C-alpha positions as a printed Julia matrix, in Angstrom:
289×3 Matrix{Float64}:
  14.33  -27.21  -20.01
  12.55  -24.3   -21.56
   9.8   -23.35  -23.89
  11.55  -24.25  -26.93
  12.91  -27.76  -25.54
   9.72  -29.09  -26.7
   8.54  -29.45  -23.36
   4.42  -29.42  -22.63
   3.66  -25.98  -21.49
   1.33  -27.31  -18.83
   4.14  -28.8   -16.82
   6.6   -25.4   -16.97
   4.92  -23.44  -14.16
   5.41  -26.36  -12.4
   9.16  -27.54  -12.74
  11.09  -25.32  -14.64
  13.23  -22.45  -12.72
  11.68  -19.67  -14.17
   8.34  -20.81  -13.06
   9.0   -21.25   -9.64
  10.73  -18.03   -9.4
   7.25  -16.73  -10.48
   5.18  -18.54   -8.01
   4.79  -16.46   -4.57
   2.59  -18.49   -1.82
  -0.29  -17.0    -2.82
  -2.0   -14.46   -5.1
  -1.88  -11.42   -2.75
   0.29   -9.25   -5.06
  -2.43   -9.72   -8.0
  -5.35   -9.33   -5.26
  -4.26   -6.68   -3.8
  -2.79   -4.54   -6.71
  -4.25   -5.54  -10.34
  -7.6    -7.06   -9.07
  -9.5    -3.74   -7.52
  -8.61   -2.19  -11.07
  -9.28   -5.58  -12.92
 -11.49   -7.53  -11.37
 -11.24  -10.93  -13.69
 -10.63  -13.17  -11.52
 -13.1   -14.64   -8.89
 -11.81  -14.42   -5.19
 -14.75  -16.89   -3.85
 -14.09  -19.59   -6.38
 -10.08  -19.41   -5.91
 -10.45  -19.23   -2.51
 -13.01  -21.81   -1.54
 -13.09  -24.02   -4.71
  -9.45  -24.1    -5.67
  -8.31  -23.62   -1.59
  -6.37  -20.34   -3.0
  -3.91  -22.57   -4.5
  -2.31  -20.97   -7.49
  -0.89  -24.98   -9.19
  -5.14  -25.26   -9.64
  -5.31  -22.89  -11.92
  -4.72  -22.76  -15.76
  -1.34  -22.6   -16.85
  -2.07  -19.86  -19.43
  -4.33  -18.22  -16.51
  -1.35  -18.53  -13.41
   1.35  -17.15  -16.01
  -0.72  -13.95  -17.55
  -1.53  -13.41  -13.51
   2.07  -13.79  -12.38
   3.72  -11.78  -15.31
   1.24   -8.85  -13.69
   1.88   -9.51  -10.41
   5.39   -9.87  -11.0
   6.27   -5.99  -10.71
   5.08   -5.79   -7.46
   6.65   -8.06   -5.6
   9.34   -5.5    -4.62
   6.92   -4.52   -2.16
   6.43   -7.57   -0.41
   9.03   -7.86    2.58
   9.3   -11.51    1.83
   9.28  -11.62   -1.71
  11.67   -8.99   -2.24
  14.27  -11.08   -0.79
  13.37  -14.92   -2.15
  13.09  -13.86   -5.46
  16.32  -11.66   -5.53
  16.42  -12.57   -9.29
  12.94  -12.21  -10.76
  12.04  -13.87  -13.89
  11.16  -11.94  -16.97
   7.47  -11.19  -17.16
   7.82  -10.97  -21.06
   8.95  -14.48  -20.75
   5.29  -15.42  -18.64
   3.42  -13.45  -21.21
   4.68  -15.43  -24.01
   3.7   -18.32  -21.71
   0.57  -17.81  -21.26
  -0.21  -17.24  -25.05
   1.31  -20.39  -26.22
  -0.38  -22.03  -23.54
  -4.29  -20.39  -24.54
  -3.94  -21.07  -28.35
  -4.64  -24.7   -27.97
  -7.65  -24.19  -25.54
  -9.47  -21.83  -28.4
 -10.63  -25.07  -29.57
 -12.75  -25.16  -26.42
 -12.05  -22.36  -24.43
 -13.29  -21.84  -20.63
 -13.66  -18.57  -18.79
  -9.65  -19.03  -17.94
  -9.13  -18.74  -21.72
 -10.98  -15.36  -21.69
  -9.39  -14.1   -18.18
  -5.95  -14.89  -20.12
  -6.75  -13.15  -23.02
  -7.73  -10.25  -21.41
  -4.81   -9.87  -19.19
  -2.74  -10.57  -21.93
  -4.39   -7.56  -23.8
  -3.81   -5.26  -20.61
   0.08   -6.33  -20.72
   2.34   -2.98  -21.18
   4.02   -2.43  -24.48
   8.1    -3.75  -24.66
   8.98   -0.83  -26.54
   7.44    2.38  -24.26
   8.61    4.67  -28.14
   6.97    2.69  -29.88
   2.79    2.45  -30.37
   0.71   -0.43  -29.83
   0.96   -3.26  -33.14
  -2.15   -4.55  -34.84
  -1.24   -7.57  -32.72
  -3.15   -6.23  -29.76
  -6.15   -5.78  -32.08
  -6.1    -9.13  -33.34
  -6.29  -10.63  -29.53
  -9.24   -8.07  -29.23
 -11.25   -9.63  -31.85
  -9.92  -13.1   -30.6
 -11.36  -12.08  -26.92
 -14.63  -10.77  -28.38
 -15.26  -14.04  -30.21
 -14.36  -15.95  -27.35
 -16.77  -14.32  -25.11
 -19.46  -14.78  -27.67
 -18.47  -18.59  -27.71
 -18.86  -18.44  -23.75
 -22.18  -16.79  -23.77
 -21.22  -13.45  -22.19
 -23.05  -11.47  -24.59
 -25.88  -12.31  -22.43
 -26.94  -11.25  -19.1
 -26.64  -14.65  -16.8
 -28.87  -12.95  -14.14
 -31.57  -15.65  -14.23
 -29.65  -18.19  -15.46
 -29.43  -22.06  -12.78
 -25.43  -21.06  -12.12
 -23.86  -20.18   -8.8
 -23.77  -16.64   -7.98
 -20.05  -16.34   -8.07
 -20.0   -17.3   -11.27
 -22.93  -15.06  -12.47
 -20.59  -12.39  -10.62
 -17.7   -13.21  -12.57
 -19.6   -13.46  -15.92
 -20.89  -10.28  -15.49
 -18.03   -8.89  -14.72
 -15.92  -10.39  -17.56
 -18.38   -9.91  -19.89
 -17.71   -5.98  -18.97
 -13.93   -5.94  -19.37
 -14.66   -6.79  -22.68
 -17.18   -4.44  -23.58
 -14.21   -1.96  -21.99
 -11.27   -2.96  -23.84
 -13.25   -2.91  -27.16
 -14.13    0.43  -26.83
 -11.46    2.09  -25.87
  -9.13    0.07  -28.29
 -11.6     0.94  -30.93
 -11.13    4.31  -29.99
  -7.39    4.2   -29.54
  -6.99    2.37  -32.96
  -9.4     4.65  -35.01
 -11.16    1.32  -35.94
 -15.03   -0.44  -36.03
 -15.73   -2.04  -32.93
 -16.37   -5.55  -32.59
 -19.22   -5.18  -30.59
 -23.0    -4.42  -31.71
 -25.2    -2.45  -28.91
 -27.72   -4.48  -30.08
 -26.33   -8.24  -29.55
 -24.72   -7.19  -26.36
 -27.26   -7.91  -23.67
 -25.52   -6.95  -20.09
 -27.17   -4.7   -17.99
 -25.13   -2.17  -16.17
 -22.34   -3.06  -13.44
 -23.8    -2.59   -9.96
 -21.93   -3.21   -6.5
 -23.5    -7.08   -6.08
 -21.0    -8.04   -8.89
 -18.46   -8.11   -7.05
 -19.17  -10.13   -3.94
 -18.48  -10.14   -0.5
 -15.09  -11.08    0.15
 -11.59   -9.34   -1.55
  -8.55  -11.26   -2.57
  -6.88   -9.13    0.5
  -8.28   -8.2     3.78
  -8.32   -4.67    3.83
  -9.41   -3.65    0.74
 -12.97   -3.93   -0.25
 -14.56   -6.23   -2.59
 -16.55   -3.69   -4.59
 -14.49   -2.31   -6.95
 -15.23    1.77   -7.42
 -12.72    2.25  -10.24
 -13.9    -0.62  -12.48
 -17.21    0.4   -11.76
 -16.59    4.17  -12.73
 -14.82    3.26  -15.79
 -17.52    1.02  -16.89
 -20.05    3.45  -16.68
 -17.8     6.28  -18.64
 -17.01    3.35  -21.58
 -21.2     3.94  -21.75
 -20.86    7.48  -23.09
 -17.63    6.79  -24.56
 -19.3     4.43  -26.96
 -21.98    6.81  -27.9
 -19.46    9.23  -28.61
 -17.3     7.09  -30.81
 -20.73    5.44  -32.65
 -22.74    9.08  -33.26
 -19.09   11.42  -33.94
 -16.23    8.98  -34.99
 -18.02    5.44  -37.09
 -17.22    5.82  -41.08
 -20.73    7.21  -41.55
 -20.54    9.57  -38.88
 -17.16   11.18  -39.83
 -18.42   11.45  -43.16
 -22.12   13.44  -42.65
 -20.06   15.54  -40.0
 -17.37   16.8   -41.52
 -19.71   18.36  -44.32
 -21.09   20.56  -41.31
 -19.09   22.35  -38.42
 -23.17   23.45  -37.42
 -24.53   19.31  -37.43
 -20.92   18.3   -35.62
 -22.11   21.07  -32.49
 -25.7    19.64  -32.18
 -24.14   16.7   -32.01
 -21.78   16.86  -29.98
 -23.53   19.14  -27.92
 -25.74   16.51  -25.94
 -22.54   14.28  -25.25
 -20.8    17.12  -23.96
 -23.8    17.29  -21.26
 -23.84   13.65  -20.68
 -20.23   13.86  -19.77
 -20.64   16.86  -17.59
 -23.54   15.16  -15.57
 -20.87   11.79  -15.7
 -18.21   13.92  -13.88
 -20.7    15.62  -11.79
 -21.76   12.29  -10.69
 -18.67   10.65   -9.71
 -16.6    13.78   -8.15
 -14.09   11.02   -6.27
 -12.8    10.17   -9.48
 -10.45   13.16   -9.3
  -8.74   12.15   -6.2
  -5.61   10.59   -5.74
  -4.51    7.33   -6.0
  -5.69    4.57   -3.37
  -3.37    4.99    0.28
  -2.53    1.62   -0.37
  -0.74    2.49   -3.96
   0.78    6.31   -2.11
   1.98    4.26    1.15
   4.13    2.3    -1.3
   5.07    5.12   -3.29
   2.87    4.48   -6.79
């Protein structure tokens, strides 16, 4: 049995041995270790609505979280030792995209949540750059979202306040990974300031209760990073767009005055949010990260 035995996908996490290789108990490698730097998922509605059991969820959704979660798992004293031969995560990626292509045709917040985690996956090759691939599932993820409705602020909208939570929330990641991508790539972004109507990230987003119990719910480094993607995109619109690189380069004088207000904004940024030089959480530098 395997993915090219013409099996349906959504009964492989299921049956098949790699899948239940994959499948801890629970999520608590993904909530405690990709979650407070991610925060995609929502812990109330997997918890309470779904009874934290990871068979409810999407196939495309459980696979992109347990090819994430997978690396981890070495420091889990129980894990470490049923899984003594853990399955390839490449393997669960590839999973989880075969299993979100049909589901474009009407796609669910899983179908984003997939797409973005399959967009966050680390390169096979570490020598060799990021394809156009990864750009192509960043325009697929920023039509999706439009599709959902995430280009809009669901603050007022008659849906319950997880789910406001998690729209806001998702509807940030994407903003995120389109900038920076943008900015990694050299290319246009797929997003317009002006049909993107989300108001900034505040600590209410993120809810009351964390996927594990000592770490808190409000996420600090999704937050900062959200907030830095603000001036980021200013940067790339007013100093790096087509336009911009052409006025700009006819004028070392015109590239200072503009860059000169950025550099402030950045300063103040930094000045701001002083904890984002510290180290790593004692949770990542107990385990050696």
């Amino acid at each position: 049995m395997g993915m090219d035995d013409g099996v349906p996908v959504q009964f492989m996490l299921q049956s098949n041995s790699l899948a239940s290789k994959a499948q801890p108990g629970d999520l608590g490698e993904f909530w405690r270790y990709v979650q407070p730097y991610f925060p995609v998922l929502s812990v109330e509605h997997t918890n309470q609505e779904q009874d934290g059991d990871p068979s409810q969820l999407p196939t495309c959704l459980g696979a992109a979280i347990y090819g994430h979660a997978l690396p981890f798992c070495v420091f889990d004293d129980k894990l470490c030792v049923d899984v003594y031969t853990p399955p390839s995560a490449d393997r669960l990626f590839e999973l989880a995209w075969k299993a979100a292509l049909p589901r474009f045709h009407t796609p669910s917040l899983a179908t984003l949540q997939t797409m973005l985690l399959l967009i966050q996956r680390r390169p096979t090759n570490r020598h060799v750059a990021d394809t156009p691939f990864k750009w192509v599932m960043l325009a697929d993820t920023v039509a999706l979202s439009q599709c959902l409705g995430l280009n809009l602020d669901p603050t007022d909208w008659s849906i319950p306040p997880w789910e406001k939570r998690l729209r806001r929330r998702l509807a940030w990641a994407v903003y995120v990974q389109d900038r920076w991508l943008s900015l990694n790539f050299g290319r246009s972004s797929h997003i317009q300031e002006c049909d993107w109507d989300v108001s900034p990230l505040t600590a209410d987003d993120f809810g009351e209760r964390s996927g594990f119990n000592d770490e808190p719910a409000v996420s600090a480094h999704f937050l900062h990073l959200a907030s830095l993607t603000e001036i980021v995109s200013k940067i790339q619109q007013q100093m790096f767009s087509i336009k911009a690189t052409r006025a700009l380069s006819k004028s070392l004088e015109a590239t200072f005055e503009v860059a000169r207000p950025l550099r402030i904004e950045l300063a103040e940024w930094l000045q701001d949010h002083p904890e984002v030089s510290q180290q790593p959480s004692e949770a990542l530098l107990d385990h050696g990260l």
